[in-house]
Coordinates of C-alpha atoms in Angstrom, one line a residue:
X1 CA -5.5 -11.1 108.9
X2 CA -8.7 -11.1 111.3
X3 CA -12.3 -12.0 110.9
X4 CA -13.9 -11.1 107.8
X5 CA -17.9 -10.4 108.4
X6 CA -19.5 -9.5 105.7
X7 CA -22.2 -7.2 106.6
X8 CA -25.5 -6.6 104.0
X9 CA -28.7 -4.9 105.0
X10 CA -32.5 -4.7 103.9
X11 CA -35.2 -2.7 103.6
X12 CA -38.8 -3.3 104.5
X13 CA -42.1 -1.9 104.0
X14 CA -41.5 0.7 101.3
X15 CA -41.9 -0.4 98.0
X16 CA -39.8 1.4 96.8
X17 CA -36.2 2.4 98.3
X18 CA -35.7 6.1 99.3
X19 CA -32.6 6.3 97.2
X20 CA -34.5 4.7 94.1
X21 CA -37.0 7.6 94.1
X22 CA -34.1 10.2 94.5
X23 CA -32.7 8.8 91.8
X24 CA -35.9 8.9 89.2
X25 CA -35.2 4.4 88.9
X26 CA -38.4 3.1 88.0
X27 CA -39.5 0.4 90.9
X28 CA -40.7 -2.4 88.8
X29 CA -37.6 -2.3 86.6
X30 CA -35.3 -1.6 89.6
X31 CA -36.2 -4.5 91.5
X32 CA -36.4 -6.6 89.0
X33 CA -32.5 -5.8 88.0
X34 CA -31.4 -5.0 91.2
X35 CA -32.5 -7.7 93.1
X36 CA -33.7 -10.4 91.2
X37 CA -34.5 -13.7 92.9
X38 CA -32.8 -11.5 96.4
X39 CA -36.1 -13.7 98.1
X40 CA -35.8 -16.6 97.4
X41 CA -31.4 -17.2 97.1
X42 CA -29.5 -19.2 98.5
X43 CA -26.5 -18.3 97.6
X44 CA -24.5 -17.9 94.4
X45 CA -25.5 -21.4 93.0
X46 CA -29.1 -20.7 94.4
X47 CA -31.9 -23.1 91.3
X48 CA -28.3 -23.8 89.5
X49 CA -27.7 -28.1 88.7
X50 CA -24.2 -27.0 89.5
X51 CA -25.3 -27.0 93.6
X52 CA -22.2 -25.7 96.4
X53 CA -23.2 -29.7 97.4
X54 CA -21.9 -31.3 93.9
X55 CA -18.5 -32.4 93.5
X56 CA -15.7 -34.3 95.1
X57 CA -16.9 -32.9 98.4
X58 CA -20.3 -33.7 98.3
X59 CA -21.7 -36.3 100.7
X60 CA -18.3 -35.8 102.5
X61 CA -18.1 -34.7 106.4
X62 CA -17.2 -31.4 104.2
X63 CA -21.2 -31.4 102.9
X64 CA -23.8 -28.9 103.3
X65 CA -25.5 -31.0 105.6
X66 CA -23.2 -32.1 108.5
X67 CA -20.7 -29.4 107.9
X68 CA -20.6 -26.1 110.1
X69 CA -24.7 -24.6 109.7
X70 CA -25.7 -21.9 107.7
X71 CA -28.4 -20.1 108.1
X72 CA -30.8 -19.1 105.4
X73 CA -31.8 -15.9 105.0
X74 CA -35.2 -14.5 105.5
X75 CA -38.4 -14.4 102.5
X76 CA -38.4 -10.7 101.5
X77 CA -41.4 -8.4 103.0
X78 CA -41.8 -5.6 100.2
X79 CA -40.3 -5.4 96.8
X80 CA -36.3 -5.1 96.5
X81 CA -35.9 -6.3 99.9
X82 CA -31.9 -6.9 100.7
X83 CA -31.6 -10.9 102.0
X84 CA -28.1 -11.5 102.0
X85 CA -26.1 -13.2 104.7
X86 CA -24.8 -11.4 107.2
X87 CA -23.1 -11.3 110.7
X88 CA -23.3 -9.4 113.6
X89 CA -21.6 -9.7 117.4
X90 CA -19.7 -12.2 115.7
X91 CA -22.9 -14.8 115.1
X92 CA -24.6 -15.7 111.7
X93 CA -28.0 -14.7 111.4
X94 CA -29.7 -13.4 108.0
X95 CA -29.5 -9.0 108.3
X96 CA -33.8 -8.0 109.3
X97 CA -32.7 -4.8 110.0
X98 CA -35.9 -2.1 109.1
X99 CA -36.3 1.0 107.9
X100 CA -32.6 3.1 107.6
X101 CA -29.4 1.3 105.6
X102 CA -27.1 0.0 108.7
X103 CA -24.2 1.3 107.8
X104 CA -20.9 -0.6 106.6
X105 CA -18.3 -0.9 109.5
X106 CA -14.8 -0.8 109.4
X107 CA -15.1 -5.3 110.2
X108 CA -11.4 -6.3 108.7
X109 CA -8.4 -4.7 111.3
X110 CA -6.5 -2.0 109.5
X111 CA -2.9 -2.2 110.2
X112 CA -1.8 1.1 108.7
X113 CA -4.2 3.7 106.8
X114 CA -7.3 4.1 105.5
X115 CA -6.9 1.3 102.6
X116 CA -5.1 -1.1 104.9
X117 CA -7.4 -3.6 104.6
X118 CA -11.5 -3.3 103.5
X119 CA -14.7 -3.9 104.6
X120 CA -16.5 -6.4 102.7
X121 CA -20.8 -5.5 102.0
X122 CA -22.9 -7.2 100.1
X123 CA -26.2 -6.1 98.3
X124 CA -28.4 -9.2 97.3
X125 CA -26.8 -12.5 97.9
X126 CA -23.2 -12.8 97.3
X127 CA -21.7 -14.6 94.7
X128 CA -17.4 -13.7 95.1
X129 CA -18.3 -12.9 97.9
X130 CA -20.1 -16.0 98.9
X131 CA -18.8 -18.4 102.0
X132 CA -16.8 -15.0 103.4
X133 CA -19.4 -15.1 106.2
X134 CA -18.7 -18.0 107.9
X135 CA -14.7 -17.8 107.2
X136 CA -11.9 -15.1 107.2
X137 CA -10.3 -17.0 103.9
X138 CA -11.9 -19.3 102.1
X139 CA -8.5 -22.7 101.6
X140 CA -9.8 -25.4 98.8
X141 CA -12.3 -27.7 100.9
X142 CA -14.4 -24.5 102.1
X143 CA -14.5 -22.6 98.6
X144 CA -15.5 -26.5 97.0
X145 CA -18.1 -26.2 99.6
X146 CA -19.7 -22.7 98.9
X147 CA -18.6 -23.2 94.7
X148 CA -18.7 -26.7 94.1
X149 CA -16.2 -28.3 91.4
X150 CA -15.2 -25.9 88.2
X151 CA -16.4 -27.6 84.9
X152 CA -14.3 -27.8 81.9
X153 CA -15.3 -26.1 78.8
X154 CA -13.9 -25.8 75.4
X155 CA -12.5 -22.8 73.8
X156 CA -15.9 -22.5 71.3
X157 CA -17.6 -22.5 74.9
X158 CA -16.4 -20.5 77.0
X159 CA -16.2 -18.0 74.3
X160 CA -19.5 -18.3 73.5
X161 CA -20.0 -18.1 78.1
X162 CA -18.2 -14.8 77.6
X163 CA -20.1 -13.6 75.6
X164 CA -23.7 -14.3 76.2
X165 CA -23.0 -12.5 79.9
X166 CA -21.2 -9.5 78.8
X167 CA -18.0 -10.5 80.6
X168 CA -16.0 -7.6 80.2
X169 CA -12.2 -6.9 81.3
X170 CA -12.5 -5.3 85.5
X171 CA -9.3 -3.8 85.4
X172 CA -9.8 -0.4 83.9
X173 CA -10.2 -0.5 80.7
X174 CA -14.1 -2.3 79.9
X175 CA -12.6 -4.5 77.2
X176 CA -15.1 -7.5 76.0
X177 CA -13.1 -10.5 77.5
X178 CA -14.7 -12.8 74.4
X179 CA -12.4 -10.5 71.9
X180 CA -9.3 -11.1 74.2
X181 CA -10.3 -15.1 73.9
X182 CA -10.4 -15.1 69.9
X183 CA -7.4 -12.5 69.7
X184 CA -5.4 -15.3 71.5
X185 CA -6.6 -18.2 70.0
X186 CA -5.5 -17.1 66.4
X187 CA -2.2 -15.8 67.7
X188 CA -1.4 -19.4 68.7
X189 CA -3.2 -21.0 65.9
X190 CA -0.5 -18.3 63.9
X191 CA 2.5 -20.3 65.8
X192 CA 3.5 -23.8 64.9
X193 CA 4.1 -25.4 68.5
X194 CA 0.9 -22.9 69.4
X195 CA 2.2 -22.6 72.7
X196 CA 0.4 -20.0 75.3
X197 CA 0.1 -18.2 78.8
X198 CA -2.5 -17.0 81.1
X199 CA -1.5 -14.3 83.3
X200 CA -3.9 -12.9 86.3
X201 CA -2.6 -9.3 87.0
X202 CA -3.7 -8.9 90.7
X203 CA -1.4 -5.8 91.4
X204 CA -3.8 -2.9 92.0
X205 CA -1.9 -0.3 92.0
X206 CA -4.5 2.6 92.0
X207 CA -4.4 4.0 95.6
X208 CA -8.2 3.6 95.4
X209 CA -9.1 0.8 94.9
X210 CA -9.0 -2.8 97.3
X211 CA -11.9 -5.3 95.2
X212 CA -8.7 -7.5 93.8
X213 CA -6.7 -7.4 97.1
X214 CA -10.1 -8.1 99.1
X215 CA -10.9 -11.0 96.5
X216 CA -6.7 -12.0 96.6
X217 CA -6.9 -12.1 100.2
X218 CA -9.9 -13.9 101.1
X219 CA -11.1 -15.5 98.2
X220 CA -7.7 -16.5 95.9
X221 CA -9.6 -19.8 94.6
X222 CA -12.0 -18.4 93.4
X223 CA -9.4 -16.0 91.0
X224 CA -7.0 -19.2 90.5
X225 CA -10.0 -21.0 89.5
X226 CA -11.0 -18.7 86.4
X227 CA -7.4 -18.3 85.4
X228 CA -7.5 -22.3 85.4
X229 CA -10.5 -22.5 83.3
X230 CA -9.5 -20.5 80.7
X231 CA -6.2 -22.1 81.5
X232 CA -7.3 -25.4 80.4
X233 CA -9.6 -24.0 77.3
X234 CA -6.1 -22.1 75.6
X235 CA -4.3 -24.9 76.5
X236 CA -1.6 -22.4 78.3
X237 CA 1.9 -24.0 79.7
X238 CA 1.7 -21.7 82.6
X239 CA -0.7 -19.4 84.7
X240 CA 1.2 -16.5 86.2
X241 CA 0.1 -14.3 89.1
X242 CA 1.8 -10.7 89.3
X243 CA 0.8 -8.6 93.1
X244 CA 2.2 -6.0 94.7
X245 CA 1.4 -7.0 98.5
X246 CA 3.0 -8.8 100.9
X247 CA 0.3 -10.4 102.4
X248 CA -1.3 -11.0 98.9
X249 CA 1.7 -13.0 97.8
X250 CA 1.4 -14.9 100.9
X251 CA -2.5 -15.7 100.8
X252 CA -2.0 -17.2 97.0
X253 CA 1.3 -18.9 98.0
X254 CA -1.0 -21.0 99.9
X255 CA -3.7 -21.1 97.7
X256 CA -1.2 -22.9 94.5
X257 CA 0.0 -25.2 97.6
X258 CA -3.3 -26.2 98.9
X259 CA -4.8 -27.5 95.3
X260 CA -1.3 -29.2 95.0
X261 CA 0.3 -30.2 91.6
X262 CA -2.5 -28.8 88.4
X263 CA -1.4 -28.7 85.1
X264 CA -0.9 -26.2 83.8
X265 CA 0.9 -25.1 86.9
X266 CA 0.4 -22.1 88.6
X267 CA 3.2 -19.8 90.5
X268 CA 3.3 -15.9 91.6
X269 CA 5.4 -13.4 92.0
X270 CA 5.7 -10.1 94.0
X271 CA 6.5 -7.3 91.8
X272 CA 7.5 -3.1 92.6
X273 CA 4.3 -1.4 93.9
X274 CA 4.1 1.5 90.8
X275 CA 0.5 2.8 89.6
X276 CA 2.1 1.9 85.9
X277 CA 2.8 -1.9 87.2
X278 CA -0.8 -2.9 86.5
X279 CA 0.0 -2.0 82.4
X280 CA -0.4 -5.2 80.5
X281 CA 3.2 -4.5 79.3
X282 CA 4.8 -3.5 82.6
X283 CA 3.7 -6.3 84.6
X284 CA 4.8 -9.1 82.1
X285 CA 7.9 -7.7 81.8
X286 CA 8.4 -7.3 84.8
X287 CA 6.8 -11.1 85.3
X288 CA 10.0 -12.4 82.9
X289 CA 12.0 -10.6 85.2
X290 CA 12.9 -7.4 83.6
X291 CA 11.8 -4.0 84.5
X292 CA 7.8 -3.6 85.4
X293 CA 7.9 -0.7 82.7
X294 CA 5.6 0.1 79.6
X295 CA 6.8 -1.3 76.7
X296 CA 4.9 1.1 74.4
X297 CA 1.1 1.2 72.9
X298 CA 2.3 -0.6 70.2
X299 CA 2.8 -3.8 72.6
X300 CA -0.2 -6.4 72.7
X301 CA 0.0 -9.3 74.8
X302 CA -2.7 -11.3 73.9
X303 CA 0.3 -11.7 70.6
X304 CA 3.6 -11.3 72.5
X305 CA 3.0 -11.5 75.9
X306 CA 4.8 -13.3 78.8
X307 CA 8.0 -15.3 77.5
X308 CA 7.2 -13.6 73.8
X309 CA 4.3 -16.3 73.8
X310 CA 0.5 -15.0 73.0
X311 CA -0.7 -13.8 76.1
X312 CA -4.5 -13.8 77.9
X313 CA -4.2 -10.9 80.2
X314 CA -7.5 -10.0 82.6
X315 CA -7.8 -9.1 85.5
X316 CA -8.5 -10.2 89.3
X317 CA -11.9 -10.0 89.6
X318 CA -12.7 -11.0 85.8
X319 CA -11.5 -14.0 86.2
X320 CA -14.0 -14.7 89.6
X321 CA -16.4 -13.4 88.1
X322 CA -16.1 -16.0 84.3
X323 CA -15.3 -19.0 87.7
X324 CA -18.7 -17.9 88.9
X325 CA -20.2 -18.1 85.2
X326 CA -18.7 -21.3 84.2
X327 CA -20.5 -22.9 87.5
X328 CA -24.2 -20.7 87.3
X329 CA -24.8 -21.1 82.8
X330 CA -24.9 -18.0 81.3
X331 CA -29.0 -18.5 82.3
X332 CA -27.9 -18.4 86.2
X333 CA -25.7 -15.6 85.6
X334 CA -27.9 -13.5 83.7
X335 CA -30.6 -13.9 86.5
X336 CA -29.1 -11.4 88.3
X337 CA -28.2 -7.0 87.2
X338 CA -29.2 -5.7 83.8
X339 CA -30.1 -7.4 80.4
X340 CA -27.3 -6.4 78.7
X341 CA -24.7 -5.4 82.0
X342 CA -25.5 -9.2 83.5
X343 CA -24.1 -10.2 87.4
X344 CA -22.8 -7.7 90.4
X345 CA -19.8 -5.9 89.9
X346 CA -17.3 -5.0 93.3
X347 CA -16.4 -1.5 93.8
X348 CA -13.7 0.2 96.2
X349 CA -15.8 2.8 98.5
X350 CA -13.4 5.5 100.1
X351 CA -11.1 3.6 100.0
X352 CA -11.9 0.9 102.7
X353 CA -15.3 -0.5 102.1
X354 CA -15.6 -3.3 99.0
X355 CA -19.1 -3.6 98.4
X356 CA -20.6 -6.2 95.2
X357 CA -23.8 -5.6 94.1
X358 CA -25.5 -5.9 91.4
X359 CA -25.0 -3.5 88.3
X360 CA -27.6 -1.6 87.8
X361 CA -28.3 -0.3 91.6
X362 CA -28.5 3.5 91.6
X363 CA -25.5 4.7 93.2
X364 CA -26.6 6.7 96.0
X365 CA -27.2 3.4 97.6
X366 CA -24.3 2.0 97.9
X367 CA -22.7 5.6 99.8
X368 CA -25.5 5.4 102.0
X369 CA -25.0 1.8 102.3
X370 CA -21.3 2.9 103.6
X371 CA -23.0 5.5 105.4
X372 CA -21.7 8.0 103.1
X373 CA -23.1 10.3 100.8
X374 CA -22.2 12.8 97.4
X375 CA -20.8 15.7 98.9
X376 CA -19.3 17.8 96.7
X377 CA -18.6 15.0 93.6
X378 CA -17.5 12.0 93.5
X379 CA -14.3 10.8 91.4
X380 CA -16.0 7.0 89.9
X381 CA -12.7 5.0 88.5
X382 CA -9.5 5.9 90.6
X383 CA -7.3 8.7 89.9
X384 CA -7.0 8.1 85.9
X385 CA -11.2 8.3 86.2
X386 CA -13.8 11.5 86.0
X387 CA -15.8 13.7 88.6
X388 CA -19.4 13.8 88.2
X389 CA -21.5 16.2 89.6
X390 CA -23.0 15.9 93.4
X391 CA -26.4 16.3 90.5
X392 CA -25.2 13.9 88.6
X393 CA -24.1 11.8 91.1
X394 CA -27.6 11.2 92.4
X395 CA -28.9 9.6 89.7
X396 CA -26.1 7.7 88.5
X397 CA -26.4 3.6 88.2
X398 CA -24.0 1.4 88.6
X399 CA -23.9 1.0 85.4
X400 CA -21.4 1.7 82.1
X401 CA -24.0 2.7 80.1
X402 CA -25.3 5.5 82.4
X403 CA -22.4 6.4 83.9
X404 CA -20.9 7.1 80.2
X405 CA -23.9 8.9 79.6
X406 CA -23.3 11.4 82.7
X407 CA -19.3 11.8 81.1
X408 CA -18.1 9.3 83.4
X409 CA -16.5 5.5 84.0
X410 CA -16.6 2.6 86.5
X411 CA -13.0 1.9 85.9
X412 CA -11.2 -0.2 87.9
X413 CA -14.4 0.0 90.4
X414 CA -13.1 3.0 92.2
X415 CA -15.7 5.3 94.3
X416 CA -14.4 8.1 96.3
X417 CA -16.8 10.8 97.3
X418 CA -15.2 14.3 98.2
X419 CA -17.0 15.3 101.6
X420 CA -17.5 18.5 102.7
X421 CA -14.8 19.6 104.7
X422 CA -12.0 19.0 102.3
X423 CA -10.4 22.0 100.1
X424 CA -11.3 19.9 96.4
X425 CA -8.6 22.1 94.6
X426 CA -6.3 21.5 97.1
X427 CA -6.5 17.2 96.8
X428 CA -6.7 17.6 93.2
X429 CA -3.1 19.4 93.2
X430 CA -2.3 16.7 95.6
X431 CA -2.9 13.8 93.5
X432 CA -2.0 15.4 90.7
X433 CA 1.6 15.4 92.1
X434 CA 1.6 11.8 93.5
X435 CA 0.4 11.3 89.7
X436 CA 3.4 13.2 87.9
X437 CA 6.1 10.8 90.3
X438 CA 4.4 8.0 89.4
X439 CA 5.6 8.2 85.7
X440 CA 8.0 5.3 84.3
X441 CA 10.4 7.5 83.1
X442 CA 10.7 6.8 79.8
X443 CA 8.9 9.7 77.7
X444 CA 8.6 12.8 77.9
X445 CA 5.2 13.5 78.6
X446 CA 5.8 11.5 81.9
X447 CA 9.1 12.9 82.6
X448 CA 8.6 16.4 81.7
X449 CA 5.3 16.9 81.0
X450 CA 3.5 16.0 83.9
X451 CA 5.4 17.5 86.7
X452 CA 4.8 20.4 84.5
X453 CA 0.7 20.3 85.3
X454 CA 1.2 19.5 88.7
X455 CA 3.5 22.5 88.2
X456 CA 0.9 24.9 86.4
X457 CA -2.6 23.2 88.5
X458 CA -0.7 24.0 92.0
X459 CA -0.3 27.7 90.8
X460 CA -3.2 28.4 89.4
X461 CA -4.7 27.1 92.9
X462 CA -1.5 29.8 94.5
X463 CA -3.9 32.4 92.5
X464 CA -2.3 32.5 89.2
X465 CA -5.9 34.1 87.7
X466 CA -7.5 33.0 84.6
X467 CA -4.5 32.9 82.6
X468 CA -3.2 30.2 84.7
X469 CA -6.1 28.0 84.4
X470 CA -6.2 28.7 80.6
X471 CA -2.1 27.4 81.0
X472 CA -3.6 23.9 83.1
X473 CA -5.4 22.8 79.8
X474 CA -3.0 23.8 77.5
X475 CA -0.6 21.8 79.7
X476 CA -3.2 18.4 79.8
X477 CA -2.9 19.1 75.7
X478 CA 0.1 18.8 75.3
X479 CA 0.7 15.9 76.8
X480 CA -2.6 13.9 76.0
X481 CA -2.0 10.9 73.6
X482 CA 1.6 10.9 73.4
X483 CA 2.8 9.0 76.3
X484 CA 4.6 5.9 76.0
X485 CA 1.5 3.9 78.0
X486 CA -1.7 5.0 79.0
X487 CA -0.1 7.2 81.8
X488 CA -0.5 10.7 80.8
X489 CA -3.5 10.0 79.3
X490 CA -5.8 8.8 82.4
X491 CA -3.7 11.6 84.4
X492 CA -4.7 14.5 81.9
X493 CA -8.3 13.1 81.9
X494 CA -8.1 13.3 85.7
X495 CA -7.4 16.6 85.7
X496 CA -9.9 18.5 82.8
X497 CA -12.3 16.5 84.4
X498 CA -11.7 18.6 88.3
X499 CA -12.0 21.2 85.8
X500 CA -14.7 21.0 84.4
X501 CA -16.7 19.7 87.7
X502 CA -14.7 22.5 90.6
X503 CA -14.8 25.2 88.2
X504 CA -16.7 26.8 90.9
X505 CA -13.5 25.6 93.6
X506 CA -10.9 26.2 90.3
X507 CA -12.2 29.9 90.5
X508 CA -11.9 30.6 93.6
X509 CA -8.3 29.6 94.3
X510 CA -7.2 31.8 90.9
X511 CA -8.5 34.3 91.2
X512 CA -7.1 34.8 94.8
X513 CA -9.8 33.8 97.6
X514 CA -10.0 30.6 97.8
X515 CA -12.1 28.1 99.5
X516 CA -11.6 29.0 103.3
X517 CA -11.3 24.4 103.9
X518 CA -8.1 22.7 104.3
X519 CA -6.7 19.6 102.2
X520 CA -7.7 17.2 104.7
X521 CA -6.1 13.7 102.7
X522 CA -9.2 12.7 102.0
X523 CA -8.1 10.8 98.6
X524 CA -5.5 9.2 100.1
X525 CA -2.1 8.6 98.4
X526 CA 0.0 5.7 99.4
X527 CA 1.9 8.7 101.0
X528 CA -0.1 8.4 103.7
X529 CA -0.4 5.1 104.2
X530 CA 3.3 4.2 105.7
X531 CA 2.8 0.8 104.3
X532 CA 6.1 -1.2 103.1
X533 CA 8.1 -1.0 100.0
X534 CA 6.2 1.8 98.4
X535 CA 3.0 0.1 99.1
X536 CA 0.3 -0.8 102.0
X537 CA 1.6 -3.6 103.8
X538 CA 1.7 -3.7 107.4
X539 CA 4.5 -2.5 109.5
X540 CA 8.1 -4.1 109.7
X541 CA 8.6 -6.5 112.3
X542 CA 11.4 -4.2 114.5
X543 CA 13.0 -7.2 115.5
X544 CA 14.6 -7.0 111.1
X545 CA 14.8 -3.6 110.4
X546 CA 14.2 -2.6 107.0
X547 CA 16.7 -2.5 104.1
X548 CA 16.9 -0.5 101.0
X549 CA 18.4 -2.9 99.1
X550 CA 20.0 -2.3 95.1
X551 CA 19.3 -4.0 92.2
X552 CA 23.1 -3.0 90.5
X553 CA 21.4 -5.3 86.9
X554 CA 18.7 -2.3 86.6
X555 CA 20.2 0.5 88.4
X556 CA 21.6 3.3 85.7
X557 CA 22.8 5.4 88.0
X558 CA 20.6 8.6 87.9
X559 CA 21.1 9.5 91.2
X560 CA 17.9 10.5 92.0
X561 CA 17.2 8.7 95.2
X562 CA 20.2 9.9 96.8
X563 CA 17.9 13.5 96.6
X564 CA 15.2 11.7 97.4
X565 CA 16.6 9.8 100.3
X566 CA 19.3 11.3 101.8
X567 CA 19.9 10.4 105.2
X568 CA 19.6 6.6 103.6
X569 CA 21.5 6.3 100.3
X570 CA 25.0 7.7 99.2
X571 CA 26.8 7.7 95.7
X572 CA 29.6 7.2 95.1
X573 CA 32.7 8.9 92.7
X574 CA 30.7 7.4 89.8
X575 CA 27.0 8.4 90.8
X576 CA 25.9 4.8 92.2
X577 CA 24.7 4.5 94.9
X578 CA 28.1 3.3 97.9
X579 CA 26.5 0.8 98.9
X580 CA 24.1 -2.7 98.2
X581 CA 22.0 -2.6 101.5
X582 CA 21.6 0.0 103.3
X583 CA 19.4 -0.4 106.9
X584 CA 16.7 2.1 107.3
X585 CA 15.9 3.5 110.5
X586 CA 12.5 3.8 111.5
X587 CA 11.9 7.8 110.9
X588 CA 13.4 7.5 107.9
X589 CA 11.1 4.2 106.3
X590 CA 8.9 7.2 104.8
X591 CA 11.6 8.7 102.9
X592 CA 12.4 5.5 101.3
X593 CA 9.4 4.1 99.9
X594 CA 9.3 7.6 97.8
X595 CA 13.0 7.0 96.9
X596 CA 11.2 3.0 96.2
X597 CA 8.3 4.6 94.0
X598 CA 10.6 7.3 92.7
X599 CA 13.6 5.2 90.7
X600 CA 12.8 5.1 87.2
X601 CA 14.4 1.9 86.5
X602 CA 13.0 0.9 89.1
X603 CA 15.9 -0.6 90.7
X604 CA 15.5 -0.7 94.6
X605 CA 13.3 -2.5 96.7
X606 CA 12.3 -2.1 100.7
X607 CA 12.7 -5.0 102.9
X608 CA 11.1 -5.5 106.2

């Protein structure tokens, strides 16, 4: 996995960081909300009654005094200084860089593509990433040493905690977590047996997001803590974790083994890598050994989810935030971040850097920490997100309210600045075609509408004129709110936002002159990463050649796979694959990955 180092920096001297001044933030409010207690913080539980030395390992050889020495951060010299832990040149020390912000380096080895393994960074004392300046992965002992033991909460206490910290889902929709809890509790009361289940969504099919992957790879026990906290309060009979990456499955499986026998039982399942796999009904159907496809808009997992039980379904980061809040308490949790959006947030910047930041921090400051600028614009929320113009990006804060006022959303925490050297129109067309190919194949707006939208967008970009641009908007309106899931809506919103924000470039292309810039592929797609199983894991072992395996219980004989991967799949007389498992030469691996993603029945998987 490599040596994970949480790199962070601070500013000295000036009372107001330059990025904050450019963004127009008030110095006192900015320092108070974004960097509260950073001068005296000593980790995620500084000042709380639940110190990391409490719990089952207090006083043991794993306690703070007798364990590996952890440096305290330096005192802050200026208002708004960042004083988290840092690791530089292999040795832990407090970050003391003065003046300019030091860029975040890719500190984790990446085997394939820009998003295979992220670098980690934090603004202010880390909470979710605490302890990762000392270890590549927090095992059970290290986790308890850093975070301490987990309290038990009754259902009413858990609901109150989620309400008091204004906890919302961090997977995209931002649904209030307390409302989810109440819905599941109400559904359980309507059942005679009161049975419930808990599902952790760790699929992260969004190519531009890696924050949940980072948590499950490096701090899986924090996520499992949050899931078990909810499961005990709900008296759930099982906790299931759904993932799509092989390395994530191994990390979570190891964490479950380290915890030993627990009630309710924990398990992890790897599902096919698809953009729609993370949809709540799709993931629960996949965990029930059915097709990982959306069940339709009328299905609520809080009423009928895993195994037909009322299910608390939420994102990986949400459970991790809940585990931190349970230890800190509502008041301790609210001591950083904004008053109406307390705590920290995890962002995936440029598909490479996972940054933990207090809410309320200016977006330009986060980009500057990662060595980036706003470029031609910033895409927020991933490929179902919205674009910000450079002017708006300069004054945006990491806050739902701030971004909503600018017509954007934080969504799943993806921040994608578009550099000056690439063609924004070509980048948008690439993503639109990829989104069309990620259709679940269950409804007309997905199967027919999204490919038609992508073709219309490509036609406009190739000099189709003003009429072609208007046709793109009509195509987007035609699929909106008509699909079996939100995939058509998100894709249409992405295209419309690009037309609005990148309007000058689209007009140039539509009128035939173009912008003269190449398409660099800055908006990364799975085809660019060369991963396995249609996802983003590392390279195949040359000793074990890859195989394309057919699941006969799911295969419906569409025959699309043979058209996508003619060098690997041959159909029989009835239109089904002739072999149950076909070897995949290395030069045809990418072709096989496309076949896995395009299969509408999800009947293919790539092994090895």
